[in-house]
Coordinates of C-alpha atoms in Angstrom, one line a residue:
M1 CA -123.6 -18.6 53.1
D2 CA -127.2 -18.3 51.9
I3 CA -127.6 -19.6 48.3
P4 CA -130.2 -17.6 46.4
P5 CA -132.9 -19.6 44.6
G6 CA -132.3 -20.4 40.9
L7 CA -129.4 -22.8 40.9
I8 CA -130.2 -25.8 38.6
E9 CA -128.2 -28.9 39.5
T10 CA -128.4 -31.7 37.0
P11 CA -126.6 -34.3 39.1
A12 CA -129.4 -33.9 41.7
I13 CA -132.0 -34.2 39.1
L14 CA -130.5 -37.4 37.8
R15 CA -130.1 -38.9 41.3
S16 CA -133.8 -38.4 41.8
G17 CA -134.6 -40.2 38.5
G18 CA -135.4 -37.1 36.5
R19 CA -134.3 -36.2 33.0
T20 CA -132.1 -33.3 31.9
D21 CA -132.8 -33.1 28.2
A22 CA -134.8 -29.9 28.6
I23 CA -132.0 -28.3 30.6
H24 CA -129.4 -29.1 27.9
S25 CA -131.7 -27.8 25.2
S26 CA -132.2 -24.6 27.1
F27 CA -128.5 -24.2 27.5
M28 CA -127.9 -24.7 23.8
A29 CA -130.6 -22.1 23.1
G30 CA -128.8 -19.5 25.3
K31 CA -131.6 -19.5 27.9
L32 CA -129.3 -20.9 30.6
V33 CA -125.8 -19.9 31.9
R34 CA -123.6 -22.8 32.8
I35 CA -121.5 -22.0 35.9
R36 CA -119.7 -25.3 35.6
R37 CA -120.5 -28.7 34.2
G38 CA -123.9 -29.8 35.7
F39 CA -124.8 -26.4 37.3
Y40 CA -126.9 -23.7 35.5
V41 CA -128.8 -20.5 36.2
E42 CA -131.4 -18.9 33.9
T43 CA -129.6 -16.3 31.7
S44 CA -132.1 -13.6 32.6
R45 CA -131.8 -14.4 36.3
W46 CA -128.0 -14.3 36.1
L47 CA -128.0 -11.0 34.3
A48 CA -130.4 -9.4 36.8
A49 CA -128.5 -10.8 39.9
Q50 CA -126.2 -8.8 42.1
P51 CA -122.5 -9.9 42.1
W52 CA -122.9 -11.5 45.5
S53 CA -125.7 -13.8 44.3
R54 CA -123.6 -14.8 41.3
F55 CA -120.6 -15.5 43.6
A56 CA -122.8 -17.6 46.0
W57 CA -124.1 -19.7 43.1
T58 CA -120.5 -20.3 42.0
V59 CA -119.3 -21.3 45.4
A60 CA -122.2 -23.7 45.8
A61 CA -121.6 -25.2 42.4
A62 CA -117.9 -25.7 43.1
A63 CA -118.5 -27.2 46.6
R64 CA -121.1 -29.6 45.3
A65 CA -119.1 -30.6 42.2
I66 CA -115.7 -31.1 43.8
P67 CA -115.6 -33.7 46.7
G68 CA -113.7 -32.4 49.8
L69 CA -113.2 -28.9 48.5
V70 CA -111.9 -26.7 51.3
L71 CA -112.7 -23.0 51.0
C72 CA -110.3 -20.4 52.4
R73 CA -109.6 -16.6 52.8
E74 CA -112.6 -14.4 52.2
T75 CA -114.6 -17.2 50.7
A76 CA -114.4 -18.9 54.1
A77 CA -115.7 -16.0 56.0
F78 CA -119.0 -17.6 56.9
G79 CA -121.0 -15.3 59.2
I80 CA -118.2 -12.6 59.0
P81 CA -118.5 -9.4 56.9
I82 CA -116.1 -8.9 53.9
L83 CA -115.4 -5.7 52.1
R84 CA -116.7 -6.6 48.7
T85 CA -117.6 -9.6 46.5
P86 CA -114.4 -11.6 45.9
S87 CA -113.1 -12.0 42.4
F88 CA -112.2 -15.7 42.9
V89 CA -113.5 -18.7 44.8
E90 CA -110.5 -19.2 47.1
C91 CA -109.7 -22.8 48.0
V92 CA -107.0 -24.8 49.8
A93 CA -104.8 -26.7 47.3
P94 CA -104.8 -30.5 48.1
N95 CA -101.1 -30.4 47.1
P96 CA -98.6 -27.8 45.9
S97 CA -99.0 -28.8 42.3
R98 CA -102.6 -27.7 42.3
S99 CA -102.0 -24.2 43.5
G100 CA -102.8 -21.1 41.4
R101 CA -105.7 -19.8 39.4
H102 CA -107.7 -22.3 37.4
R103 CA -109.5 -21.5 34.1
P104 CA -113.0 -20.0 34.3
T105 CA -115.8 -22.5 33.8
L106 CA -118.6 -20.0 33.2
S107 CA -120.1 -20.4 29.7
I108 CA -123.1 -19.4 27.6
V109 CA -124.2 -20.4 24.1
S110 CA -125.2 -17.2 22.4
A111 CA -123.8 -14.6 20.0
G112 CA -125.9 -11.7 21.2
N113 CA -125.6 -9.1 23.9
D114 CA -126.5 -11.5 26.6
S115 CA -123.3 -13.5 25.9
Q116 CA -121.2 -10.4 26.0
H117 CA -122.7 -9.3 29.3
V118 CA -122.4 -12.8 30.9
L119 CA -118.8 -13.4 29.8
R120 CA -117.5 -9.8 30.4
D121 CA -116.1 -10.7 33.8
R122 CA -115.7 -14.5 33.2
G123 CA -117.5 -15.3 36.4
F124 CA -115.5 -16.4 39.5
P125 CA -112.6 -18.8 38.7
L126 CA -111.3 -21.1 41.4
R127 CA -107.9 -20.1 42.9
Y128 CA -106.0 -22.6 45.0
H129 CA -103.6 -21.8 47.8
V130 CA -101.1 -23.9 49.7
N131 CA -102.1 -23.8 53.3
P132 CA -100.3 -26.5 55.5
E133 CA -101.9 -24.9 58.6
A134 CA -105.5 -25.3 57.4
S135 CA -107.8 -26.9 59.9
P136 CA -111.0 -27.5 58.0
E137 CA -114.4 -27.1 59.7
R138 CA -117.9 -27.7 58.3
F139 CA -120.2 -24.8 57.9
G140 CA -123.5 -26.3 56.8
E141 CA -122.9 -27.9 53.4
F142 CA -119.5 -26.2 53.0
I143 CA -116.0 -27.2 54.3
A144 CA -113.7 -24.2 55.1
T145 CA -110.8 -23.2 57.1
G146 CA -111.7 -22.3 60.7
L147 CA -112.3 -18.8 62.0
L148 CA -108.8 -18.0 63.2
N149 CA -107.1 -19.6 60.3
T150 CA -109.2 -17.6 57.9
V151 CA -108.5 -14.3 59.6
L152 CA -104.8 -15.0 59.6
D153 CA -104.8 -15.9 55.9
V154 CA -106.7 -12.7 55.0
A155 CA -104.4 -10.5 57.1
F156 CA -101.2 -12.0 55.8
S157 CA -102.2 -11.7 52.1
L158 CA -104.8 -8.9 51.5
T159 CA -105.0 -5.1 52.0
L160 CA -105.6 -3.4 55.3
S161 CA -109.1 -2.4 54.2
Q162 CA -110.0 -6.0 53.4
S163 CA -108.3 -7.6 56.4
L164 CA -109.6 -5.1 59.0
V165 CA -113.2 -5.8 57.9
V166 CA -112.7 -9.5 58.5
A167 CA -110.6 -9.0 61.7
D168 CA -113.3 -6.7 63.2
G169 CA -115.9 -9.3 62.3
V170 CA -113.9 -12.1 63.9
A171 CA -113.3 -10.0 67.0
R172 CA -117.0 -9.3 67.3
A173 CA -117.9 -13.0 66.8
L174 CA -115.3 -14.1 69.5
W175 CA -116.6 -11.4 71.9
K176 CA -120.2 -12.7 71.5
K177 CA -118.9 -16.2 72.3
G178 CA -117.1 -14.9 75.4
A179 CA -113.7 -15.7 74.0
L180 CA -112.5 -12.1 73.7
E181 CA -112.9 -9.1 76.0
Q182 CA -114.7 -6.0 74.6
E183 CA -111.7 -3.8 75.0
S184 CA -109.2 -6.4 73.6
N185 CA -107.9 -6.8 70.1
L186 CA -106.9 -10.0 68.3
L187 CA -103.2 -9.7 69.2
D188 CA -104.3 -10.3 72.8
M189 CA -105.0 -13.9 71.8
G190 CA -101.9 -16.1 72.3
Q191 CA -102.7 -18.3 69.3
V192 CA -103.0 -15.3 66.9
A193 CA -99.9 -13.5 68.3
A194 CA -97.8 -16.6 68.0
A195 CA -98.9 -17.2 64.4
V196 CA -98.0 -13.6 63.5
Q197 CA -94.6 -13.7 65.2
T198 CA -93.6 -16.9 63.4
H199 CA -94.7 -15.9 59.9
P200 CA -91.6 -16.1 57.6
H201 CA -92.3 -12.8 55.7
A202 CA -91.7 -9.5 57.4
A203 CA -94.2 -7.5 55.2
A204 CA -97.0 -10.0 55.9
R205 CA -96.2 -9.8 59.7
R206 CA -96.5 -6.0 59.6
R207 CA -99.8 -6.1 57.7
A208 CA -101.2 -8.7 60.1
E209 CA -99.9 -6.9 63.3
L210 CA -101.6 -3.6 62.2
A211 CA -104.9 -5.2 61.3
F212 CA -105.0 -7.3 64.5
S213 CA -104.0 -4.4 66.7
L214 CA -106.8 -2.3 65.3
A215 CA -109.4 -5.1 65.3
S216 CA -112.2 -4.4 67.8
P217 CA -115.5 -6.2 68.8
L218 CA -117.1 -2.7 68.9
A219 CA -117.0 -2.2 65.1
E220 CA -120.5 -3.1 63.9
S221 CA -120.3 -3.1 60.1
A222 CA -118.0 -3.5 57.1
G223 CA -118.4 0.2 56.4
E224 CA -117.1 1.2 59.9
S225 CA -114.1 -1.1 59.5
F226 CA -113.4 0.2 56.0
S227 CA -113.5 3.7 57.4
R228 CA -111.0 2.9 60.1
A229 CA -108.6 1.5 57.5
A230 CA -109.0 4.9 55.7
F231 CA -108.3 6.8 58.9
Q232 CA -105.0 4.9 59.2
F233 CA -104.0 5.6 55.6
L234 CA -104.9 9.3 55.9
G235 CA -103.0 9.7 59.2
F236 CA -105.9 10.4 61.5
E237 CA -105.9 9.2 65.1
Q238 CA -108.0 6.1 65.5
P239 CA -111.3 7.1 67.2
E240 CA -113.3 5.6 70.1
L241 CA -116.1 3.4 68.9
Q242 CA -119.7 3.4 69.9
H243 CA -119.5 6.4 72.2
D244 CA -122.7 7.4 74.2
F245 CA -124.0 11.0 74.1
S246 CA -126.5 12.7 76.3
D247 CA -127.9 16.2 76.9
A248 CA -130.3 17.8 79.2
G249 CA -133.1 15.9 77.5
G250 CA -131.4 12.6 78.3
F251 CA -129.7 9.9 76.1
I252 CA -129.2 11.0 72.5
G253 CA -127.6 8.0 70.9
R254 CA -124.4 6.2 70.2
S255 CA -122.0 7.4 67.5
D256 CA -119.9 5.2 65.2
F257 CA -116.8 7.3 65.9
W258 CA -115.7 9.8 68.5
W259 CA -112.5 11.8 68.6
P260 CA -112.3 13.6 72.0
G261 CA -111.2 17.2 72.0
R262 CA -107.5 17.7 72.6
E263 CA -105.3 20.8 73.2
G264 CA -108.3 23.2 73.2
R265 CA -109.9 21.7 70.1
K266 CA -113.5 20.5 70.1
G267 CA -114.3 16.8 69.9
V268 CA -115.5 15.4 66.6
V269 CA -118.2 12.9 66.0
G270 CA -118.1 10.7 62.9
E271 CA -120.9 8.6 61.3
F272 CA -120.7 6.1 58.5
D273 CA -123.9 6.2 56.5
G274 CA -124.5 2.9 54.8
K275 CA -127.6 2.3 52.8
A276 CA -128.6 -0.5 55.2
K277 CA -129.2 2.0 58.0
Y278 CA -132.2 3.3 56.3
S279 CA -133.3 0.4 54.0
T280 CA -133.1 -2.5 56.4
P281 CA -136.2 -2.8 58.7
E282 CA -134.3 -4.5 61.5
L283 CA -131.9 -1.5 61.8
R284 CA -134.8 1.0 61.8
N285 CA -136.4 -0.2 65.0
G286 CA -139.8 -0.2 63.5
A287 CA -139.6 3.2 61.8
T288 CA -140.2 3.8 58.1
A289 CA -137.3 4.8 56.0
E290 CA -138.5 8.4 56.0
E291 CA -138.8 8.4 59.8
A292 CA -135.3 6.9 60.1
V293 CA -133.8 9.7 58.0
Y294 CA -135.7 12.3 60.1
N295 CA -134.7 10.7 63.4
E296 CA -131.1 10.6 62.3
K297 CA -131.3 14.3 61.5
L298 CA -132.7 15.1 65.0
R299 CA -130.0 13.0 66.6
E300 CA -127.3 14.9 64.7
D301 CA -128.7 18.3 65.6
R302 CA -128.7 17.4 69.3
I303 CA -125.1 16.2 69.1
R304 CA -124.0 19.3 67.2
A305 CA -125.7 21.5 69.9
L306 CA -123.3 20.1 72.4
G307 CA -120.6 22.0 70.6
F308 CA -118.9 19.1 68.8
G309 CA -117.8 18.8 65.2
F310 CA -119.8 16.3 63.1
A311 CA -118.8 14.5 59.9
R312 CA -121.0 12.1 58.0
W313 CA -119.8 10.0 55.0
G314 CA -120.7 6.9 52.9
W315 CA -119.0 4.2 50.8
A316 CA -118.1 6.6 48.0
D317 CA -116.2 8.9 50.3
V318 CA -114.1 6.0 51.8
E319 CA -113.4 4.7 48.3
N320 CA -112.0 8.2 47.5
P321 CA -110.0 8.9 50.7
E322 CA -109.3 12.5 49.9
R323 CA -113.0 13.2 50.0
L324 CA -113.2 11.6 53.4
R325 CA -110.1 13.6 54.5
R326 CA -111.8 16.9 53.5
K327 CA -114.9 16.0 55.4
L328 CA -113.0 15.2 58.6
I329 CA -110.9 18.3 58.4
G330 CA -114.0 20.3 57.8
A331 CA -115.5 18.9 61.0
G332 CA -112.4 20.1 63.0
L333 CA -110.2 17.0 62.9
L334 CA -106.5 17.3 62.1
P335 CA -104.4 14.5 60.7
G336 CA -100.9 13.7 61.9
V337 CA -98.1 12.4 59.8
R338 CA -99.5 10.1 57.1
P339 CA -98.4 6.5 57.6
R340 CA -96.4 4.9 54.8
L341 CA -99.1 2.3 54.2
L342 CA -101.6 2.1 51.3
V343 CA -105.1 0.9 52.1
T344 CA -105.9 -0.1 48.6
S345 CA -102.8 -1.9 47.4
R346 CA -101.3 -5.3 48.0
G347 CA -98.0 -5.6 49.8

């Protein structure tokens, strides 16, 4: 986890022989937000920051303030995508009596609008979970549950959309390490399958079995995984991932999703359009943002010319599955019977 600049740590200042009077004065004047005792961020910086930056500051403050803190669930997904910024810093309880949500520690001294904006969401409280199977590992300065323990925790406790994002990310990480075949899923791993089979709660087993049976090293982004959870909810067949297309002019490109034509129906190509595809230089292969948009349009035109249906969607469409459903049907895809499984609710 990369910690954005701006976190002020008074214990570190004191250890180096510095003084903290000015920091406390600034806090009392409302110029600093206190994340927890000894850890601050400038109020203006906190208000301007994205939720992920605020979360990262909070995780760093907790880990540095609480000796031996073990992170778990989505907070422990180091190097693995997650669906959205968590609402809590998830930790392993040192004993059952410590489990549960702890009180928020975020505070600001101000009676104005800044105070209302800062305290509106109360920051990211710590939430402790009993986890007798935790096998802590070190990730830089942090201690967290290991990769497989983390993905099991997430799949047993969270929604399909959340757990599939993590499961796909773990499958991809294991494939890159040579620990999982490209065409395999996480249930093909004996350790994972055994943990699922022996879980005491049937509903949790079903959630995990579904997420792990769908998990694939070929999913390349959180948006793709989120989309696949929505396909399951909407009753569409799961597509092939990263399918290559060519025409008389040669190789066209690789699609996020491909549903081959069946029973006389044309095949359908699906593309998840995340902002990063056009805004991240590494994903544009040296092209400008404008060139990337134009090249994507040319690629789509060549695929459509092959006679296939084509659907393109973004985050807002997946968050409103009926909009995604209309786009897929409009491209020529037909859903089957909708599974009795909600993507966005906890079981």
